[in-house]
């Protein structure tokens, strides 16, 4: 889900929003700046908000109120959740759940917000009930690129696109860019691999008019370990995996313990991808990477036969985190177009259509000009 959080300025009572440039809360009226952690320690958590982590009965709540669960992949690896804290009832008081009737996305916002727009498809959302939260993110990478930077990157992306429909350059349209924190699972672990196979080496030579070929079979054994840290898996079904991978990587050195103050002025999507599916995705990435490195040690063989391997992940654990993304979506002639920018690095991707009407108008104009030039030349000689 996504939620909108409002913090009050201690100087004038205005709205504080997180500023990516200064990494502080900044009043939109008087310009007062406050450190997020300092603000929360002195003033509490601001207007209540929350994340609902109870997808498909996914999370179990312990008696102490701390979420306690893990995930399992096809190898039988038991992934340990490193999540520690849950939302308290007071933190989610006054929050409502809004649902997009078009794409199915769910948004969490203050009860006073009323109808708002879906960050993924732009359609209106309707209130569906009260919010109940249980799991907070462990870490967050705060926005470092503001909306102005997102607009500038988008306009730069449009440069040189002569036949682009006018809606894509419309200023009101560009103002619809939204800052959204996208949920991710980060997985870490140590892969231990045992490998057995038979390698083929082929020798060819000639003796007289006869060509000979000999095949040698070699027993190949390998053992090794590979350490993985913070392997990301997109936890939002509404954010396209290919789109997120296109704006990666995110640098986890900027990852900080989660504070709600970082969400001020932005939306935050909840995760809705089954945890066990995410564990399997992480295991597959670790497995493929490990096997790729392993095969790099087997140069000189024409091929491998009767391969057998076993990969186990030890010290396996994962965290729930939020990554910053600027999103702009639009619909043109029935087709949906979405642009995404990495809110940390500024990398932007997105597909653009070509307006055939503008193209043929351009061709017609150029044709008329060429015809006029040709007529003038003919008139000059004749």
C-alpha positions as a printed NumPy array, in Angstrom:
array([[  0.   ,   0.   ,   0.   ],
       [  1.003,   3.609,  -0.127],
       [  0.595,   6.215,   2.538],
       [  0.793,   9.963,   2.786],
       [  2.275,  11.385,   6.006],
       [  2.194,  14.976,   7.216],
       [  4.547,  16.541,   9.76 ],
       [  4.057,  19.99 ,  11.292],
       [  6.788,  22.64 ,  11.343],
       [  7.883,  23.43 ,  14.935],
       [  8.372,  27.1  ,  13.948],
       [  5.201,  28.053,  12.057],
       [  2.987,  24.966,  12.114],
       [  3.267,  24.524,   8.343],
       [  3.834,  21.263,   6.51 ],
       [  7.262,  19.608,   6.654],
       [  8.371,  17.553,   3.649],
       [ 11.518,  15.487,   3.272],
       [ 14.066,  17.303,   1.077],
       [ 16.29 ,  14.951,  -0.915],
       [ 19.044,  17.539,  -1.371],
       [ 19.566,  18.332,   2.305],
       [ 18.292,  14.975,   3.615],
       [ 16.226,  16.943,   6.141],
       [ 12.597,  17.798,   6.755],
       [ 11.919,  21.258,   5.304],
       [  8.926,  23.518,   5.896],
       [  7.249,  24.436,   2.606],
       [  6.216,  27.818,   4.078],
       [  9.037,  29.228,   6.236],
       [ 11.936,  27.048,   5.105],
       [ 12.78 ,  25.68 ,   8.561],
       [ 14.918,  22.528,   8.326],
       [ 14.88 ,  19.687,  10.864],
       [ 16.841,  16.425,  11.   ],
       [ 14.355,  13.491,  10.627],
       [ 15.719,  11.465,  13.528],
       [ 15.921,  14.528,  15.77 ],
       [ 12.353,  15.495,  14.886],
       [ 10.971,  12.037,  15.657],
       [ 12.851,  11.841,  18.949],
       [ 11.431,  15.211,  20.055],
       [  7.974,  15.212,  18.483],
       [  7.075,  11.576,  17.935],
       [  6.049,  10.015,  14.659],
       [  3.907,  12.776,  13.165],
       [  0.553,  11.985,  11.616],
       [ -0.092,   8.259,  11.797],
       [  0.648,   5.955,   8.907],
       [  1.471,   2.338,   8.3  ],
       [  2.262,  -0.636,   6.115],
       [  0.106,  -3.712,   5.899],
       [  2.263,  -6.821,   5.588],
       [ -0.444,  -9.434,   5.957],
       [ -0.455, -10.683,   2.355],
       [ -2.05 , -14.106,   1.918],
       [ -1.733, -14.757,   5.633],
       [  1.988, -14.249,   5.171],
       [  2.994, -12.858,   8.541],
       [  2.45 , -14.243,  12.005],
       [  2.429, -11.923,  15.012],
       [  4.22 , -12.993,  18.173],
       [  2.846, -12.313,  21.656],
       [  5.315,  -9.433,  22.025],
       [  3.967,  -7.731,  18.922],
       [  7.13 ,  -8.427,  16.915],
       [  6.558, -10.082,  13.509],
       [  8.235, -13.475,  13.368],
       [  8.376, -15.47 ,  10.153],
       [ 10.667, -16.826,   7.495],
       [ 10.513, -18.05 ,   3.927],
       [ 11.534, -21.252,   2.146],
       [ 12.832, -21.764,  -1.399],
       [ 13.009, -24.895,  -3.588],
       [ 16.327, -25.933,  -2.02 ],
       [ 14.72 , -26.066,   1.419],
       [ 16.641, -23.019,   2.617],
       [ 14.905, -21.386,   5.573],
       [ 15.292, -17.653,   5.141],
       [ 15.277, -15.717,   8.407],
       [ 13.434, -12.409,   8.562],
       [ 15.461,  -9.662,  10.198],
       [ 12.407,  -7.449,  10.77 ],
       [ 12.144,  -6.262,  14.343],
       [  9.341,  -3.767,  14.905],
       [  5.636,  -3.616,  14.226],
       [  3.333,  -0.613,  13.969],
       [  1.502,   0.247,  17.16 ],
       [ -2.273,   0.841,  17.07 ],
       [ -1.785,   4.579,  17.748],
       [  0.486,   4.912,  14.726],
       [ -2.162,   3.718,  12.274],
       [ -5.094,   5.569,  13.846],
       [ -6.912,   7.763,  11.344],
       [ -5.503,   6.009,   8.288],
       [ -7.721,   4.613,   5.542],
       [ -7.158,   2.178,   2.709],
       [ -7.86 ,   3.356,  -0.845],
       [ -8.07 ,   0.994,  -3.813],
       [ -7.6  ,   1.693,  -7.505],
       [-10.508,   0.204,  -9.408],
       [ -8.44 ,   0.177, -12.606],
       [ -5.135,  -1.563, -11.793],
       [ -5.911,  -2.94 ,  -8.331],
       [ -3.23 ,  -0.993,  -6.473],
       [ -3.904,  -0.153,  -2.834],
       [ -2.935,   3.11 ,  -1.192],
       [ -2.877,   4.138,   2.443],
       [ -3.59 ,   7.783,   3.221],
       [ -5.034,  10.012,   5.916],
       [ -8.793,   9.85 ,   6.351],
       [ -9.044,  13.559,   5.464],
       [ -7.362,  13.014,   2.095],
       [-10.54 ,  11.852,   0.372],
       [-10.2  ,  10.623,  -3.202],
       [ -6.698,  10.719,  -4.654],
       [ -4.929,   9.315,  -7.69 ],
       [ -3.154,   6.018,  -8.189],
       [  0.598,   6.55 ,  -8.732],
       [  0.747,   3.611, -11.161],
       [ -2.081,   4.29 , -13.597],
       [ -3.362,   7.787, -12.732],
       [ -6.959,   6.692, -12.16 ],
       [ -8.966,   7.759,  -9.125],
       [ -9.046,   5.567,  -6.041],
       [-11.921,   4.998,  -3.633],
       [-11.928,   4.41 ,   0.119],
       [-12.421,   0.756,   1.04 ],
       [-11.965,   0.67 ,   4.808],
       [ -9.779,   1.243,   7.844],
       [ -6.077,   0.477,   7.787],
       [ -4.413,  -2.138,   9.995],
       [ -0.639,  -2.462,   9.894],
       [  1.821,  -4.925,  11.354],
       [  5.304,  -4.794,   9.793],
       [  7.474,  -1.712,   9.355],
       [ 10.328,  -1.51 ,   6.838],
       [ 13.748,  -2.222,   8.295],
       [ 15.644,   0.202,   6.067],
       [ 15.023,   2.955,   3.555],
       [ 17.075,   4.743,   0.911],
       [ 15.789,   8.335,   1.158],
       [ 15.072,  10.38 ,  -1.96 ],
       [ 18.154,  12.296,  -3.104],
       [ 16.647,  13.632,  -6.347],
       [ 13.733,  16.057,  -5.931],
       [ 10.748,  16.626,  -8.197],
       [ 12.539,  19.404, -10.076],
       [ 15.365,  17.004, -10.946],
       [ 12.808,  14.407, -12.04 ],
       [ 11.079,  16.895, -14.356],
       [ 14.394,  18.016, -15.831],
       [ 15.458,  14.423, -16.468],
       [ 12.109,  13.683, -18.109],
       [ 12.338,  16.716, -20.407],
       [ 15.887,  15.765, -21.334],
       [ 14.6  ,  12.285, -22.165],
       [ 12.201,  13.895, -24.657],
       [ 14.89 ,  15.878, -26.475],
       [ 15.343,  14.943, -30.126],
       [ 11.954,  13.194, -30.32 ],
       [ 10.553,  15.164, -33.281],
       [  7.296,  13.238, -33.692],
       [  6.375,  12.922, -30.025],
       [  2.685,  13.58 , -29.168],
       [  2.215,  16.981, -27.532],
       [  0.782,  15.552, -24.292],
       [  4.21 ,  14.286, -23.298],
       [  5.601,  17.851, -23.212],
       [  2.547,  19.417, -21.6  ],
       [  3.601,  21.188, -18.384],
       [  0.439,  20.201, -16.504],
       [  1.099,  16.608, -17.471],
       [  4.694,  16.75 , -16.238],
       [  3.496,  18.099, -12.883],
       [  1.842,  14.713, -12.302],
       [  5.227,  13.129, -11.528],
       [  4.913,  11.383,  -8.149],
       [  7.555,  10.287,  -5.667],
       [  6.89 ,   6.71 ,  -4.563],
       [  8.844,   4.438,  -2.248],
       [  8.781,   0.976,  -3.836],
       [  9.048,  -2.05 ,  -1.493],
       [ 11.86 ,  -4.553,  -1.882],
       [ 13.096,  -7.625,  -0.105],
       [ 16.88 ,  -7.703,   0.292],
       [ 18.471, -11.131,   0.677],
       [ 21.918, -12.032,   2.01 ],
       [ 23.573, -15.421,   2.417],
       [ 26.579, -17.632,   1.77 ],
       [ 26.25 , -20.095,  -1.11 ],
       [ 28.092, -23.399,  -0.692],
       [ 28.418, -25.492,  -3.849],
       [ 29.525, -29.061,  -4.597],
       [ 29.912, -29.957,  -8.26 ],
       [ 30.668, -33.191, -10.133],
       [ 30.833, -33.68 , -13.874],
       [ 32.67 , -35.27 , -16.756],
       [ 34.529, -32.916, -19.062],
       [ 35.26 , -33.698, -22.728],
       [ 38.497, -32.744, -24.429],
       [ 38.716, -33.443, -28.152],
       [ 41.963, -33.834, -30.085],
       [ 42.119, -33.979, -33.88 ],
       [ 45.151, -34.782, -36.026],
       [ 46.085, -36.1  , -39.459],
       [ 48.374, -38.943, -40.341],
       [ 48.833, -39.292, -44.034],
       [ 45.448, -39.061, -45.707],
       [ 43.64 , -40.073, -42.564],
       [ 42.16 , -37.683, -39.958],
       [ 41.903, -38.983, -36.408],
       [ 39.777, -37.7  , -33.538],
       [ 40.25 , -38.688, -29.92 ],
       [ 37.902, -37.776, -27.074],
       [ 39.237, -37.697, -23.53 ],
       [ 36.926, -37.783, -20.543],
       [ 38.033, -36.045, -17.344],
       [ 36.443, -36.25 , -13.946],
       [ 35.713, -32.689, -12.819],
       [ 35.047, -31.803,  -9.187],
       [ 34.6  , -28.389,  -7.659],
       [ 33.762, -27.053,  -4.227],
       [ 33.468, -23.453,  -3.222],
       [ 31.634, -20.651,  -1.486],
       [ 30.213, -17.321,  -2.622],
       [ 28.972, -14.551,  -0.349],
       [ 25.95 , -12.481,  -1.365],
       [ 24.835,  -9.263,   0.276],
       [ 21.565,  -7.408,  -0.297],
       [ 20.301,  -9.181,  -3.42 ],
       [ 17.178,  -7.131,  -4.331],
       [ 13.792,  -8.604,  -5.245],
       [ 10.948,  -6.278,  -6.255],
       [  8.074,  -6.789,  -3.804],
       [  5.414,  -4.778,  -5.678],
       [  3.362,  -6.467,  -8.385],
       [  2.262,  -3.042,  -9.653],
       [  5.836,  -1.919, -10.353],
       [  7.088,  -3.751, -13.441],
       [ 10.188,  -5.866, -12.708],
       [ 11.856,  -4.94 , -16.   ],
       [ 11.272,  -1.243, -15.334],
       [ 12.78 ,  -1.458, -11.851],
       [ 15.764,  -3.447, -13.121],
       [ 16.306,  -0.794, -15.799],
       [ 16.757,   2.004, -13.246],
       [ 18.959,  -0.063, -10.935],
       [ 21.382,  -0.266,  -9.276],
       [ 20.691,   1.345,  -5.922],
       [ 23.695,   1.936,  -3.679],
       [ 22.981,   0.416,  -0.273],
       [ 25.627,   2.619,   1.349],
       [ 22.868,   5.263,   1.542],
       [ 20.473,   2.854,   3.24 ],
       [ 19.482,   4.   ,   6.723],
       [ 17.244,   2.593,   9.474],
       [ 13.635,   3.348,   8.642],
       [ 12.033,   6.493,  10.044],
       [  8.561,   7.604,   9.024],
       [  9.834,  11.152,   8.653],
       [ 11.536,  10.132,   5.395],
       [  8.082,   9.479,   3.901],
       [  6.838,  13.01 ,   4.453],
       [  5.694,  14.433,   1.125],
       [  5.91 ,  11.082,  -0.685],
       [  3.836,   7.942,  -1.226],
       [  4.914,   4.489,  -0.125],
       [  3.682,   1.321,  -1.798],
       [  3.207,  -1.835,   0.247],
       [  4.586,  -5.189,  -0.762],
       [  2.113,  -7.638,  -2.272],
       [  4.426, -10.298,  -3.732],
       [  4.311, -13.59 ,  -1.851],
       [  7.328, -13.939,   0.403],
       [  8.105, -17.509,  -0.673],
       [  8.099, -16.433,  -4.321],
       [ 10.605, -13.709,  -3.471],
       [ 12.796, -16.196,  -1.584],
       [ 12.806, -18.444,  -4.642],
       [ 13.766, -15.526,  -6.886],
       [ 16.668, -14.627,  -4.617],
       [ 17.844, -18.249,  -4.468],
       [ 17.72 , -18.549,  -8.272],
       [ 19.823, -15.412,  -8.697],
       [ 22.404, -16.623,  -6.193],
       [ 22.439, -20.077,  -7.771],
       [ 22.867, -18.78 , -11.331],
       [ 25.603, -16.385, -10.313],
       [ 27.454, -19.104,  -8.389],
       [ 27.244, -21.585, -11.273],
       [ 28.425, -18.945, -13.737],
       [ 31.535, -18.309, -11.652],
       [ 32.051, -22.048, -11.228],
       [ 31.954, -22.689, -14.989],
       [ 34.57 , -19.976, -15.474],
       [ 37.029, -22.328, -13.724],
       [ 36.444, -25.083, -16.311],
       [ 38.17 , -23.622, -19.364],
       [ 39.615, -26.051, -21.882],
       [ 36.709, -28.489, -22.012],
       [ 34.578, -28.932, -25.122],
       [ 31.604, -29.716, -22.952],
       [ 30.433, -31.279, -19.719],
       [ 28.503, -34.524, -19.301],
       [ 26.596, -36.078, -16.426],
       [ 26.656, -32.851, -14.428],
       [ 25.473, -32.937, -10.815],
       [ 25.607, -30.104,  -8.345],
       [ 24.247, -29.036,  -5.002],
       [ 23.987, -25.463,  -3.791],
       [ 23.028, -24.644,  -0.228],
       [ 22.539, -21.15 ,   1.18 ],
       [ 23.815, -20.655,   4.717],
       [ 23.355, -17.652,   7.013],
       [ 20.297, -16.842,   4.896],
       [ 18.352, -13.742,   5.938],
       [ 16.313, -10.951,   4.456],
       [ 15.029,  -7.455,   5.177],
       [ 12.047,  -5.353,   4.15 ],
       [ 13.229,  -2.055,   2.599],
       [ 11.977,   0.89 ,   0.541],
       [ 13.653,   2.296,  -2.593],
       [ 12.842,   5.794,  -3.967],
       [ 11.294,   6.108,  -7.451],
       [  9.814,   9.043,  -9.364],
       [  6.889,   7.857, -11.51 ],
       [  5.023,   9.499, -14.387],
       [  2.307,   7.634, -16.23 ],
       [  0.034,   8.623, -19.08 ],
       [ -2.336,   7.1  , -21.614],
       [ -2.258,   7.989, -25.316],
       [ -4.598,   6.441, -27.886],
       [ -5.496,   3.626, -25.534],
       [ -1.89 ,   2.683, -24.754],
       [ -0.395,   3.105, -21.274],
       [  3.081,   4.627, -20.928],
       [  5.026,   4.799, -17.68 ],
       [  8.334,   6.461, -16.889],
       [ 10.427,   5.777, -13.821],
       [ 13.458,   7.555, -12.398],
       [ 15.794,   6.273,  -9.718],
       [ 15.258,   8.689,  -6.827],
       [ 18.818,   8.106,  -5.639],
       [ 20.894,   8.275,  -8.86 ],
       [ 18.587,  10.09 , -11.314],
       [ 18.607,   7.308, -13.947],
       [ 15.381,   7.499, -15.978],
       [ 13.787,   5.036, -18.388],
       [ 10.52 ,   4.899, -20.331],
       [  9.09 ,   4.136, -23.764],
       [  7.815,   6.873, -26.058],
       [  5.325,   6.67 , -28.942],
       [  5.555,   8.444, -32.29 ],
       [  2.625,  10.537, -33.562],
       [  2.019,   9.383, -37.142],
       [  0.023,  12.546, -37.817],
       [  3.011,  14.718, -36.933],
       [  5.242,  12.506, -39.046],
       [  3.122,  12.789, -42.202],
       [  2.612,  16.492, -41.625],
       [  6.401,  16.812, -41.492],
       [  6.769,  14.726, -44.659],
       [  4.094,  16.784, -46.421],
       [  5.709,  20.068, -45.418],
       [  9.124,  18.917, -46.564],
       [  7.557,  17.61 , -49.802],
       [  5.911,  20.965, -50.5  ],
       [  9.173,  22.8  , -49.895],
       [ 11.083,  20.446, -52.211],
       [  8.395,  20.789, -54.881],
       [  8.624,  24.581, -54.689],
       [ 12.402,  24.457, -55.005],
       [ 12.142,  22.079, -57.979],
       [  9.612,  24.359, -59.702],
       [ 11.864,  27.361, -59.181],
       [ 14.854,  25.551, -60.67 ],
       [ 12.858,  24.377, -63.688],
       [ 11.539,  27.895, -64.229],
       [ 15.043,  29.306, -64.108],
       [ 16.297,  27.035, -66.911],
       [ 13.202,  27.052, -69.09 ]])
